[in-house]
Structures are given as C-alpha cells and as structure tokens.
Amino acid sequence: MNESRKLFVKSFGCQMNVYDSRRMADTLAPQGYVETPAADDADLVILNTCHIREKAAEKVYSELGRVRRLKEAAAAEGRRIVIAVAGCVAQAEGEEIIRRAPTVDLVFGPQSYHRLPQLLAGAERGDKPVDTEFPLDDKFDHLAAPSTAAVRARGVSAFVTVQEGCDKFCTFCVVPYTRGAEVSRPVDKILAEVAQLASAGVREITLLGQNVNAYHGDGLNGRPSSLAQLLEHVSAIDGVERLRYTTSHPRDMDGHLIAAHGALPKLMPQLHLPVQSGSDRVLAAMKRRHTCADYLAIVSRLRAARPDLALTSDFIVGFPGETEADFAQTLSLVGEVGFSGAFSFKYSPRPGTPGADLPDQVDEETKSERLHRLQTAIDQSQAEFNRSCLGRTFEVLFEKPGRYTSQLVGRSPYLQPVQVTAPAAMIGEIAAVTITEVASNSLFGTLARAPAREPSLAGAGA
Ligand code: 5AD
Ligand code: SF4
C-alpha cells in the first residue's frame, strides 16, 4: 500500500478541463494520492491550463508565481512540493514554461495524462519531463475508473468526454492545435462509463466534446454512430434522468440530432450553440462555414422539435475587420434569438492561428466598448428569459446546499440555478418546483405539492 500523499488540482477554462482534472485524480489515486482543497499542504500541485485567450494563459503564469512561493515555504520546512503544468498551455508552450517558470517540475499536454505516474517518477528524480505528444493509443484505455466514493463526492451531475479535438480550424481558435484532430470514443466505452456513474448515484450526464456534435465513434454494430444515436443509447441507461451535450458547432446540427430534442424526454431543453457573430462577412473571415441565416434556420428547426428550448451561445467581438455595421448585426441577432444566456469575449489574437495575421485588427478601446454593449444586450435577453419562468412549475435537480441554511440549490431543465427551501436529504432528487421570485440571475422557488411534469412534447420537428 502506498503512503498517502496530497494532490491539489486547479482547473482553468472549459468543462473538459474539469473532467480531465478528475480523471488525473482518478489515475493518481492508486498511487496513494488523495485530493486536498488547499495548495499549501499538497505534495503535488497540478495546474490544468487553458490557452483559448491570452488572459487565460497569463492567469497561469501569475498562479505559478503563487505556487512558487508555496514551494519555497515548504522547502524551508524540509518538504517537497512537485509542480506540474497540464492542459492546453502546456501543449502549446512545452519547454518554454520551464524556461519562464523554472519552479515547474513537469509539463504534459491533454493527450498525455494517462502517463502521469511515469512522468511523476521522472519529475521526482529531477528530470523535468515535458510530454506534449499526440500518442496513437487511446488515453481513455489507460485511465483508472473513479471510485464510487469519488463519484459521490463530485455530485449528482457528471461530465463524460465523448469526443476530443477539432478539425474545423476557425481562424481565431487554438483548439485544433492544442487538442489536435477530432477523435471520438467508441459507444460501448462511453456507455460503460455512464453506467458506472449512474450506479454510483449520478442523475445528470453532460456529454462533452470540443465539437461534440461531430461525434462519430464506433457504434455497437461496428459502424460509426452519430451523436443522436449515442444520446439514444445513453438515455436508455437506468438511473440517468437527464442528458445534455456541449459544445456544438452549427454545421453539425443535423436532422437526427434536431429530432432527438423532440424525441428524447431525458434530453434537457437547453442547448449551447456558439454563433460567434451575427455578420456574414465576419463569419466568413472566421471560416465558420455558416451564415447568420443558416444559424437562424437551425434555431427555428430546433424550436419546432422542442418549443421550450432555451439557447445559449458564445460571441467574439472585435474580430479583425469587424465594423460597426457588422457589430450591429450581432446585436440584432441577440434580439432575434432571445438567448437564455451567452458568453462574450473580446477577440484575442492567438499566435499561430490565421486570425492573428489578418489586417485590420480592431483596437482595444473599440473591443471593450462593443463588449460592454453586447453584454448589456445579453443580460437583457437573459433577464427576459428568467422573468418568463416566474409562476411556472418545472423539475429541479437538487445539487448541493444553497445560499442559506435549509436551502438547496438545484438546476432547472434550462440550466438555471434555482434556490429552494428543501431538506438536505433531497440532494440528488428531482422534484417539481414553482418559481416564485426572479432576482438578477437567480431563480427562487418552492416545492410544488403535486409532481408536475413539463407538458409532453410529442413529435419531432425536422
Ligand atoms: N479570442 C476570443 N475568444 C475566443 N474564443 C475562442 N478563441 C477565441 C479567441 N482567440 C471563444 C469562442 C469560443 C469560446 C470557447 O471561446 O467564442 O466559442
Ligand atoms: Fe475552435 Fe470550436 Fe471552431 Fe473547433 S469549431 S476551431 S473548437 S471554435
């Protein structure tokens, strides 16, 4: 039996990094590593990094400054802290990280974390290993499954990566370079992972992929399976009550997937579908390969399949060449779709991507000003959506204790957090809640007496 050691993992960026961090902890558990919530008493600190925007990468270097001080303080007491940088900054910058932050003992990319035990042994010898390979073998085959206790501690809603990487090469995006070409996991392995999570008490599964709706893993019959087929299989697993998937590209929103929103009751009525811009000129420069009208047509087909579907999105302002008229089209798209929420970002040129070399880069002040106007429009749209929930009764999955004692916080079908007075024993349960108050972005509700279901949504649209 290994002596117990403490592991602190900090995730930056997307949900896939959160998932990867958990799988790293699972991989290290047989080596005696137990997770700790505090970096200062850890033996191993892993920063699982994000490279999507410049700010995200800069955050890592400032965090490394902090952990260097912890490492020095521990060394003064005769204790060693090993510092590892993982994820997309590790992939993109490799050795450069150790040059810029010599306190780092180990660097490994998103495709190498199954080799963590060996890499760690090297780091402990002082080798400073750097592993940014894209190995041909499937890292998921080498990962330890989480223990039931670990699954329970992580809550009733879990992520499962089904697809990684991206072949789209949008001109602003580093993902195809940091996460590599698109790879889908086979259906049987995904189903086994979901079944294990469900038997440990997980009620909601979110299938993850950088381009999840391009999913094409080997199906149970040996032929490639679409995401719609995968969703059907996952929704047949006992114990899984709710299903979601993210993040999708509009180009891959095919008829079957759209129809699944009407046909699968467990598939929640909320979809994250990034559009990035409302201007066809900008969309073309971004190489998104869809127009604003294409996007609106997909939205109306989705809403025909599932009339109460809530949509969220991502936007970039200040892409090179974006004029005030282009930006006005983005604002008008926000008004037209009525998003239930959205993320918006200032364009951040990423070295090595085509966008970084385009002429007509937009100045910082214009980007900030547009971002502010866009966020105001998104906030309005979100507030309007939330107000439309007032007085409605829908099912809430209770996740954890709420803001005040005797309150729990759960998620609505539309992914909004809902604060409800309810006993702690209801964590993990799904119960009908009537929305009684909407304040800024929070919903408040009370347990409804009789279980209420959303009206049945028969028939598929497409
Ligand atoms: N600059 C700003 N935002 C970006 N995103 C991706 N790359 C960049 C970039 N270079 C945004 C997109 C994407 C989300 C995850 O991050 O909106 O959908
Ligand atoms: Fe990046 Fe998404 Fe475009 Fe792929 S589809 S390049 S992940 S923005």
Coordinates of C-alpha atoms and ligand atoms in Angstrom, one line a residue:
M1 CA 0.0 0.0 0.0
N2 CA 1.4 3.4 -0.9
E3 CA 1.8 6.1 1.7
S4 CA -0.9 8.8 1.4
R5 CA 0.1 11.9 -0.5
K6 CA -1.9 15.0 -1.2
L7 CA -2.9 16.3 -4.6
F8 CA -4.2 19.7 -5.4
V9 CA -5.5 20.2 -9.0
K10 CA -6.7 23.5 -10.2
S11 CA -8.7 23.7 -13.5
F12 CA -8.8 26.7 -15.8
G13 CA -11.0 27.1 -18.8
C14 CA -13.6 24.8 -20.1
Q15 CA -15.6 21.8 -18.7
M16 CA -13.4 19.4 -20.5
N17 CA -10.5 20.6 -18.3
V18 CA -12.7 20.0 -15.2
Y19 CA -13.3 16.4 -16.5
D20 CA -9.6 15.9 -17.3
S21 CA -8.6 17.1 -13.8
R22 CA -10.9 14.5 -12.3
R23 CA -9.5 11.7 -14.4
M24 CA -6.0 12.8 -13.4
A25 CA -7.0 12.5 -9.8
D26 CA -8.5 9.0 -10.5
T27 CA -5.3 8.0 -12.2
L28 CA -3.2 9.1 -9.2
A29 CA -5.5 7.6 -6.6
P30 CA -3.9 4.1 -6.9
Q31 CA -0.5 5.7 -6.2
G32 CA -1.8 6.9 -2.8
Y33 CA -2.8 10.5 -3.9
V34 CA -5.7 12.0 -2.1
E35 CA -7.2 15.3 -3.2
T36 CA -6.9 18.3 -1.0
P37 CA -8.7 21.6 -1.4
A38 CA -5.6 23.7 -0.3
A39 CA -2.5 24.0 -2.4
D40 CA -0.3 24.8 0.6
D41 CA -0.4 21.3 2.2
A42 CA -0.2 19.5 -1.2
D43 CA 2.7 17.2 -2.2
L44 CA 1.7 17.6 -5.9
V45 CA 0.1 20.7 -7.4
I46 CA -1.3 20.4 -11.0
L47 CA -2.4 23.4 -12.9
N48 CA -4.7 22.2 -15.7
T49 CA -4.5 25.2 -18.0
C50 CA -6.5 26.8 -20.8
H51 CA -5.0 28.6 -23.8
I52 CA -8.1 29.8 -25.5
R53 CA -7.5 33.5 -24.9
E54 CA -4.4 35.4 -23.9
K55 CA -5.8 36.3 -20.5
A56 CA -6.3 32.6 -19.7
A57 CA -2.6 31.9 -20.3
E58 CA -1.5 34.9 -18.3
K59 CA -3.5 33.7 -15.4
V60 CA -1.5 30.5 -15.3
Y61 CA 1.8 32.4 -15.0
S62 CA 0.5 34.5 -12.2
E63 CA -0.8 31.4 -10.5
L64 CA 2.7 29.9 -10.9
G65 CA 4.1 32.9 -9.1
R66 CA 1.9 32.0 -6.1
V67 CA 2.7 28.3 -6.1
R68 CA 6.4 29.1 -6.4
R69 CA 6.2 30.9 -3.0
L70 CA 4.3 27.9 -1.5
K71 CA 7.0 25.6 -2.8
E72 CA 9.8 27.8 -1.3
A73 CA 8.0 28.0 2.1
A74 CA 7.5 24.2 2.1
A75 CA 11.2 23.6 1.1
A76 CA 12.2 25.8 4.1
E77 CA 10.4 23.2 6.3
G78 CA 12.1 20.3 4.5
R79 CA 9.0 19.4 2.5
R80 CA 8.9 19.0 -1.3
I81 CA 6.0 20.2 -3.5
V82 CA 6.1 19.0 -7.1
I83 CA 4.5 21.4 -9.5
A84 CA 3.0 20.2 -12.8
V85 CA 1.5 22.2 -15.6
A86 CA -1.0 20.3 -17.7
G87 CA -3.6 21.1 -20.4
C88 CA -3.6 23.4 -23.4
V89 CA -0.9 26.0 -22.3
A90 CA 1.4 23.0 -21.6
Q91 CA 0.6 21.6 -25.1
A92 CA 1.2 25.0 -26.8
E93 CA 4.2 26.2 -24.9
G94 CA 6.0 23.0 -23.8
E95 CA 9.6 23.6 -22.6
E96 CA 9.0 27.3 -22.7
I97 CA 7.0 27.0 -19.5
I98 CA 10.0 25.6 -17.6
R99 CA 12.2 28.4 -19.1
R100 CA 9.8 31.1 -18.0
A101 CA 8.9 29.4 -14.7
P102 CA 11.8 27.2 -13.5
T103 CA 9.8 26.2 -10.4
V104 CA 7.8 23.9 -12.7
D105 CA 8.9 20.2 -12.4
L106 CA 6.7 18.6 -15.1
V107 CA 4.8 19.7 -18.2
F108 CA 2.3 17.5 -20.0
G109 CA -0.4 18.0 -22.7
P110 CA -4.0 16.9 -22.7
Q111 CA -3.2 13.7 -24.5
S112 CA -0.6 12.5 -22.0
Y113 CA -2.3 12.5 -18.7
H114 CA -2.7 8.7 -18.6
R115 CA 1.2 8.6 -18.4
L116 CA 1.1 10.7 -15.3
P117 CA 2.5 8.1 -12.9
Q118 CA 5.7 7.6 -15.0
L119 CA 6.0 11.3 -15.7
L120 CA 5.8 12.0 -12.0
A121 CA 8.5 9.5 -11.2
G122 CA 10.7 11.4 -13.7
A123 CA 9.8 14.7 -12.0
E124 CA 10.7 13.3 -8.6
R125 CA 14.1 12.3 -9.9
G126 CA 14.5 15.9 -11.0
D127 CA 14.3 15.2 -14.8
K128 CA 11.8 17.9 -15.5
P129 CA 9.9 15.8 -18.1
V130 CA 7.9 17.6 -20.9
D131 CA 5.4 15.4 -22.7
T132 CA 3.3 17.1 -25.5
E133 CA 3.0 14.1 -27.8
F134 CA -0.2 13.1 -29.5
P135 CA 0.1 9.4 -28.9
L136 CA -1.8 7.0 -31.2
D137 CA -3.1 4.9 -28.3
D138 CA -6.3 6.0 -26.6
K139 CA -5.6 7.6 -23.3
F140 CA -9.0 6.6 -22.0
D141 CA -8.0 2.9 -22.2
H142 CA -5.3 3.6 -19.6
L143 CA -7.2 5.6 -17.1
A144 CA -8.4 4.3 -13.8
A145 CA -12.1 4.5 -13.3
P146 CA -13.2 6.7 -10.4
S147 CA -14.1 5.0 -7.1
T148 CA -17.8 5.2 -6.1
A149 CA -16.8 7.4 -3.2
A150 CA -15.1 9.9 -5.6
V151 CA -18.2 9.9 -7.9
R152 CA -20.5 10.6 -4.9
A153 CA -18.2 13.4 -3.6
R154 CA -18.3 15.1 -7.1
G155 CA -22.1 15.3 -7.1
V156 CA -25.2 14.2 -8.9
S157 CA -24.3 15.8 -12.3
A158 CA -21.3 14.5 -14.2
F159 CA -19.4 15.1 -17.4
V160 CA -18.2 12.4 -19.8
T161 CA -15.9 13.2 -22.6
V162 CA -17.1 11.5 -25.8
Q163 CA -15.1 13.4 -28.4
E164 CA -11.9 15.5 -28.4
G165 CA -10.2 17.8 -30.7
C166 CA -11.4 19.7 -33.7
D167 CA -11.0 19.7 -37.5
K168 CA -12.9 22.9 -38.1
F169 CA -9.9 25.4 -37.9
C170 CA -12.0 28.5 -37.2
T171 CA -9.4 31.3 -37.8
F172 CA -9.5 32.6 -34.3
C173 CA -9.2 29.3 -32.4
V174 CA -6.2 27.4 -31.0
V175 CA -8.2 24.2 -30.2
P176 CA -7.2 22.3 -33.4
Y177 CA -3.6 22.9 -32.4
T178 CA -3.7 22.2 -28.7
R179 CA -6.2 19.4 -28.7
G180 CA -5.4 18.0 -32.1
A181 CA -7.6 16.3 -34.7
E182 CA -11.1 15.2 -33.9
V183 CA -11.2 11.8 -32.2
S184 CA -14.4 10.1 -31.0
R185 CA -14.6 7.4 -28.2
P186 CA -16.4 4.2 -29.1
V187 CA -20.0 3.9 -27.9
D188 CA -19.5 0.8 -25.7
K189 CA -16.8 2.5 -23.6
I190 CA -19.0 5.6 -23.1
L191 CA -21.9 3.5 -22.1
A192 CA -19.8 1.6 -19.6
E193 CA -18.6 4.9 -18.1
V194 CA -22.1 6.3 -17.9
A195 CA -23.5 3.1 -16.3
Q196 CA -20.8 3.2 -13.7
L197 CA -21.6 6.9 -12.8
A198 CA -25.3 6.2 -12.8
S199 CA -24.9 3.2 -10.4
A200 CA -22.9 5.4 -8.1
G201 CA -25.8 7.9 -7.9
V202 CA -25.2 10.4 -10.8
R203 CA -28.5 11.6 -12.2
E204 CA -27.4 14.0 -14.9
I205 CA -24.9 13.4 -17.6
T206 CA -23.3 16.0 -19.9
L207 CA -21.6 14.6 -22.9
L208 CA -18.5 16.7 -23.6
G209 CA -16.6 17.4 -26.7
Q210 CA -14.9 20.4 -28.3
N211 CA -17.1 19.8 -31.3
V212 CA -19.4 17.3 -29.7
N213 CA -22.0 17.1 -32.4
A214 CA -19.3 16.0 -34.9
Y215 CA -19.2 12.8 -32.8
H216 CA -18.7 9.7 -34.9
G217 CA -17.4 7.0 -32.6
D218 CA -17.7 3.3 -33.4
G219 CA -21.2 2.1 -32.7
L220 CA -22.4 -1.1 -31.1
N221 CA -22.8 -2.6 -34.6
G222 CA -19.2 -1.6 -35.6
R223 CA -20.4 1.2 -37.8
P224 CA -19.9 4.9 -36.9
S225 CA -22.5 6.2 -34.6
S226 CA -23.9 9.8 -34.7
L227 CA -24.4 11.9 -31.6
A228 CA -28.1 11.4 -31.9
Q229 CA -27.7 7.6 -31.8
L230 CA -25.3 7.9 -28.8
L231 CA -27.8 10.1 -26.9
E232 CA -30.5 7.5 -27.5
H233 CA -28.3 4.7 -26.0
V234 CA -27.3 6.9 -23.0
S235 CA -30.8 7.8 -22.3
A236 CA -31.8 4.1 -22.1
I237 CA -29.4 3.6 -19.1
D238 CA -31.2 3.2 -15.8
G239 CA -30.6 5.9 -13.3
V240 CA -29.7 8.6 -15.9
E241 CA -32.6 11.1 -15.6
R242 CA -31.2 14.0 -17.5
L243 CA -28.9 14.4 -20.5
R244 CA -27.1 17.3 -22.0
Y245 CA -24.2 17.8 -24.5
T246 CA -21.8 20.5 -25.2
T247 CA -20.2 22.2 -27.2
S248 CA -21.8 22.1 -30.7
H249 CA -21.0 23.6 -34.0
P250 CA -24.0 24.8 -36.1
R251 CA -22.6 23.0 -39.2
D252 CA -23.0 19.6 -37.4
M253 CA -26.6 20.2 -36.1
D254 CA -28.1 17.5 -38.4
G255 CA -31.7 16.5 -38.8
H256 CA -31.4 13.5 -36.5
L257 CA -29.9 15.5 -33.7
I258 CA -32.5 18.2 -34.1
A259 CA -35.2 15.5 -34.0
A260 CA -33.7 14.0 -30.8
H261 CA -34.6 17.2 -29.0
G262 CA -38.3 16.3 -29.6
A263 CA -38.0 12.6 -29.2
L264 CA -35.8 12.0 -26.1
P265 CA -37.6 13.2 -22.9
K266 CA -34.4 13.0 -20.9
L267 CA -32.6 15.4 -23.2
M268 CA -32.9 18.7 -21.4
P269 CA -34.4 21.6 -23.3
Q270 CA -31.2 23.7 -23.3
L271 CA -28.6 23.9 -26.0
H272 CA -25.3 25.8 -26.1
L273 CA -24.8 26.6 -29.8
P274 CA -22.0 29.2 -30.3
V275 CA -22.6 31.6 -33.2
Q276 CA -19.7 34.0 -32.6
S277 CA -21.0 36.8 -34.8
G278 CA -24.2 38.0 -36.5
S279 CA -22.4 39.3 -39.6
D280 CA -21.9 37.0 -42.6
R281 CA -18.8 39.0 -43.5
V282 CA -17.2 38.3 -40.1
L283 CA -18.4 34.7 -40.1
A284 CA -16.7 34.1 -43.4
A285 CA -13.5 35.7 -42.2
M286 CA -13.7 33.4 -39.1
K287 CA -14.2 30.4 -41.5
R288 CA -17.2 29.3 -39.6
R289 CA -18.8 27.9 -42.7
H290 CA -22.3 29.1 -41.9
T291 CA -24.2 32.3 -42.3
C292 CA -26.4 34.2 -39.9
A293 CA -29.5 32.9 -41.8
D294 CA -28.2 29.3 -41.5
Y295 CA -28.0 29.7 -37.8
L296 CA -31.5 31.2 -37.5
A297 CA -32.9 28.4 -39.6
I298 CA -31.3 25.8 -37.3
V299 CA -32.8 27.6 -34.3
S300 CA -36.3 27.5 -35.8
R301 CA -36.0 23.8 -36.6
L302 CA -34.8 23.1 -33.1
R303 CA -37.7 25.1 -31.7
A304 CA -40.1 23.3 -33.9
A305 CA -38.8 20.0 -32.4
R306 CA -38.8 21.3 -28.8
P307 CA -40.8 24.5 -28.4
D308 CA -39.4 25.5 -25.0
L309 CA -35.7 25.0 -26.0
A310 CA -33.5 27.6 -24.3
L311 CA -30.5 28.6 -26.3
T312 CA -27.1 29.9 -25.1
S313 CA -24.2 30.9 -27.2
D314 CA -20.7 32.3 -27.5
F315 CA -19.8 35.6 -29.2
I316 CA -16.5 37.2 -30.1
V317 CA -16.4 41.0 -30.6
G318 CA -13.6 42.9 -32.5
F319 CA -12.5 40.1 -34.8
P320 CA -10.2 41.7 -37.4
G321 CA -12.2 43.8 -39.9
E322 CA -15.3 43.9 -37.8
T323 CA -17.0 47.3 -38.5
E324 CA -19.7 49.0 -36.5
A325 CA -22.3 47.7 -39.1
D326 CA -21.1 44.1 -38.6
F327 CA -21.3 44.5 -34.8
A328 CA -24.9 46.0 -35.2
Q329 CA -25.8 42.7 -36.9
T330 CA -24.6 40.8 -33.9
L331 CA -26.7 42.9 -31.6
S332 CA -29.7 42.3 -33.8
L333 CA -29.2 38.6 -33.8
V334 CA -29.2 38.6 -30.0
G335 CA -32.5 40.4 -30.1
E336 CA -33.9 38.0 -32.6
V337 CA -33.0 34.7 -30.9
G338 CA -33.8 35.6 -27.3
F339 CA -30.9 33.7 -25.7
S340 CA -31.3 32.5 -22.2
G341 CA -27.6 33.4 -21.6
A342 CA -24.4 33.8 -23.5
F343 CA -20.6 34.2 -23.1
S344 CA -19.0 37.0 -24.9
F345 CA -15.3 37.7 -25.4
K346 CA -13.0 40.3 -26.9
Y347 CA -11.1 38.8 -29.8
S348 CA -7.7 37.7 -28.5
P349 CA -5.1 37.1 -31.3
R350 CA -3.6 33.6 -30.7
P351 CA -0.1 33.1 -32.1
G352 CA -0.1 30.5 -34.9
T353 CA -3.8 31.0 -35.8
P354 CA -4.7 32.7 -39.1
G355 CA -6.7 35.4 -37.4
A356 CA -3.6 36.8 -35.6
D357 CA -2.1 37.7 -39.0
L358 CA -5.1 39.3 -40.5
P359 CA -5.0 43.1 -41.3
D360 CA -7.5 45.5 -39.7
Q361 CA -7.0 44.3 -36.1
V362 CA -9.6 46.2 -34.0
D363 CA -8.2 48.5 -31.3
E364 CA -8.7 47.6 -27.6
E365 CA -11.0 50.5 -26.8
T366 CA -13.4 49.6 -29.6
K367 CA -13.4 46.0 -28.5
S368 CA -14.1 47.0 -24.9
E369 CA -16.9 49.3 -25.9
R370 CA -18.6 46.7 -28.1
L371 CA -18.2 44.0 -25.5
H372 CA -20.0 46.2 -23.0
R373 CA -22.9 46.9 -25.4
L374 CA -23.1 43.2 -26.3
Q375 CA -23.1 42.1 -22.6
T376 CA -25.9 44.6 -21.9
A377 CA -28.0 43.1 -24.7
I378 CA -27.3 39.5 -23.5
D379 CA -28.1 40.5 -19.9
Q380 CA -31.4 41.9 -21.0
S381 CA -32.2 38.8 -23.0
Q382 CA -31.3 36.6 -20.0
A383 CA -33.4 38.6 -17.6
E384 CA -36.3 38.4 -20.0
F385 CA -36.0 34.6 -20.2
N386 CA -35.7 34.3 -16.4
R387 CA -38.8 36.5 -16.0
S388 CA -40.7 34.3 -18.3
C389 CA -40.2 31.5 -15.8
L390 CA -42.0 33.3 -13.0
G391 CA -45.0 31.3 -11.8
R392 CA -44.0 28.2 -13.9
T393 CA -43.6 24.8 -12.3
F394 CA -40.8 22.6 -13.5
E395 CA -38.5 19.9 -12.3
V396 CA -35.3 20.8 -10.5
L397 CA -32.4 18.5 -9.8
F398 CA -31.1 19.3 -6.4
E399 CA -27.3 19.5 -6.4
K400 CA -26.0 21.0 -3.1
P401 CA -26.7 23.2 -0.1
G402 CA -27.9 26.6 -1.1
R403 CA -27.0 30.1 0.0
Y404 CA -28.9 29.9 3.3
T405 CA -29.3 27.1 5.8
S406 CA -32.3 25.0 4.9
Q407 CA -32.0 25.9 1.3
L408 CA -30.8 23.8 -1.6
V409 CA -29.6 24.8 -5.0
G410 CA -30.6 22.9 -8.0
R411 CA -30.8 23.2 -11.8
S412 CA -33.9 23.8 -13.8
P413 CA -34.3 22.0 -17.1
Y414 CA -32.9 25.2 -18.7
L415 CA -29.7 25.0 -16.6
Q416 CA -30.6 28.0 -14.4
P417 CA -29.6 27.7 -10.7
V418 CA -32.8 27.6 -8.5
Q419 CA -32.7 28.3 -4.8
V420 CA -35.4 26.3 -2.9
T421 CA -36.2 25.7 0.8
A422 CA -35.9 21.9 1.0
P423 CA -34.3 19.3 3.2
A424 CA -30.7 18.3 2.6
A425 CA -31.9 14.7 2.1
M426 CA -33.3 15.8 -1.3
I427 CA -29.8 16.3 -2.8
G428 CA -29.7 14.1 -5.8
E429 CA -33.5 14.1 -6.2
I430 CA -35.6 15.7 -9.0
A431 CA -38.7 17.5 -7.7
A432 CA -41.3 19.9 -9.1
V433 CA -40.6 23.5 -8.1
T434 CA -42.8 26.5 -8.6
I435 CA -40.8 29.7 -9.4
T436 CA -41.8 32.4 -7.0
E437 CA -39.2 35.0 -7.5
V438 CA -36.6 36.1 -10.0
A439 CA -33.8 38.3 -8.9
S440 CA -30.9 39.3 -11.2
N441 CA -29.7 35.9 -12.5
S442 CA -31.1 33.7 -9.7
L443 CA -34.4 32.0 -9.5
F444 CA -36.1 31.2 -6.2
G445 CA -38.9 28.6 -5.9
T446 CA -40.9 26.4 -3.6
L447 CA -41.5 22.7 -3.7
A448 CA -44.7 22.1 -5.6
R449 CA -47.3 19.9 -3.9
A450 CA -48.0 17.5 -6.7
P451 CA -45.3 16.4 -9.0
A452 CA -45.6 18.4 -12.2
R453 CA -44.2 17.4 -15.5
E454 CA -43.5 19.7 -18.4
P455 CA -46.2 19.4 -21.0
S456 CA -45.4 16.4 -23.1
L457 CA -43.7 17.5 -26.3
A458 CA -44.7 14.9 -28.8
G459 CA -43.3 14.6 -32.3
A460 CA -40.0 15.6 -33.9
G461 CA -39.6 18.6 -36.0
A462 CA -37.1 18.2 -38.7
Ligands
5AD1 N1 -10.4 35.2 -28.8 C1 -11.6 35.4 -28.1 N2 -12.5 34.4 -27.9 C2 -12.2 33.2 -28.4 N3 -12.9 32.0 -28.3 C3 -12.1 31.1 -28.9 N4 -11.0 31.6 -29.4 C4 -11.0 32.9 -29.1 C5 -10.1 34.0 -29.3 N5 -9.0 33.8 -29.9 C6 -14.2 31.9 -27.7 C7 -15.2 31.4 -28.7 C8 -15.4 30.0 -28.3 C9 -15.3 30.1 -26.8 C10 -15.0 28.8 -26.1 O1 -14.1 30.9 -26.6 O2 -16.4 32.2 -28.5 O3 -16.7 29.5 -28.6
SF4_2 FE1 -12.4 26.2 -32.2 FE2 -14.9 25.4 -32.0 FE3 -14.0 26.4 -34.3 FE4 -13.2 24.0 -33.5 S1 -15.3 24.6 -34.1 S2 -11.9 25.6 -34.3 S3 -13.1 24.3 -31.2 S4 -14.2 27.5 -32.3

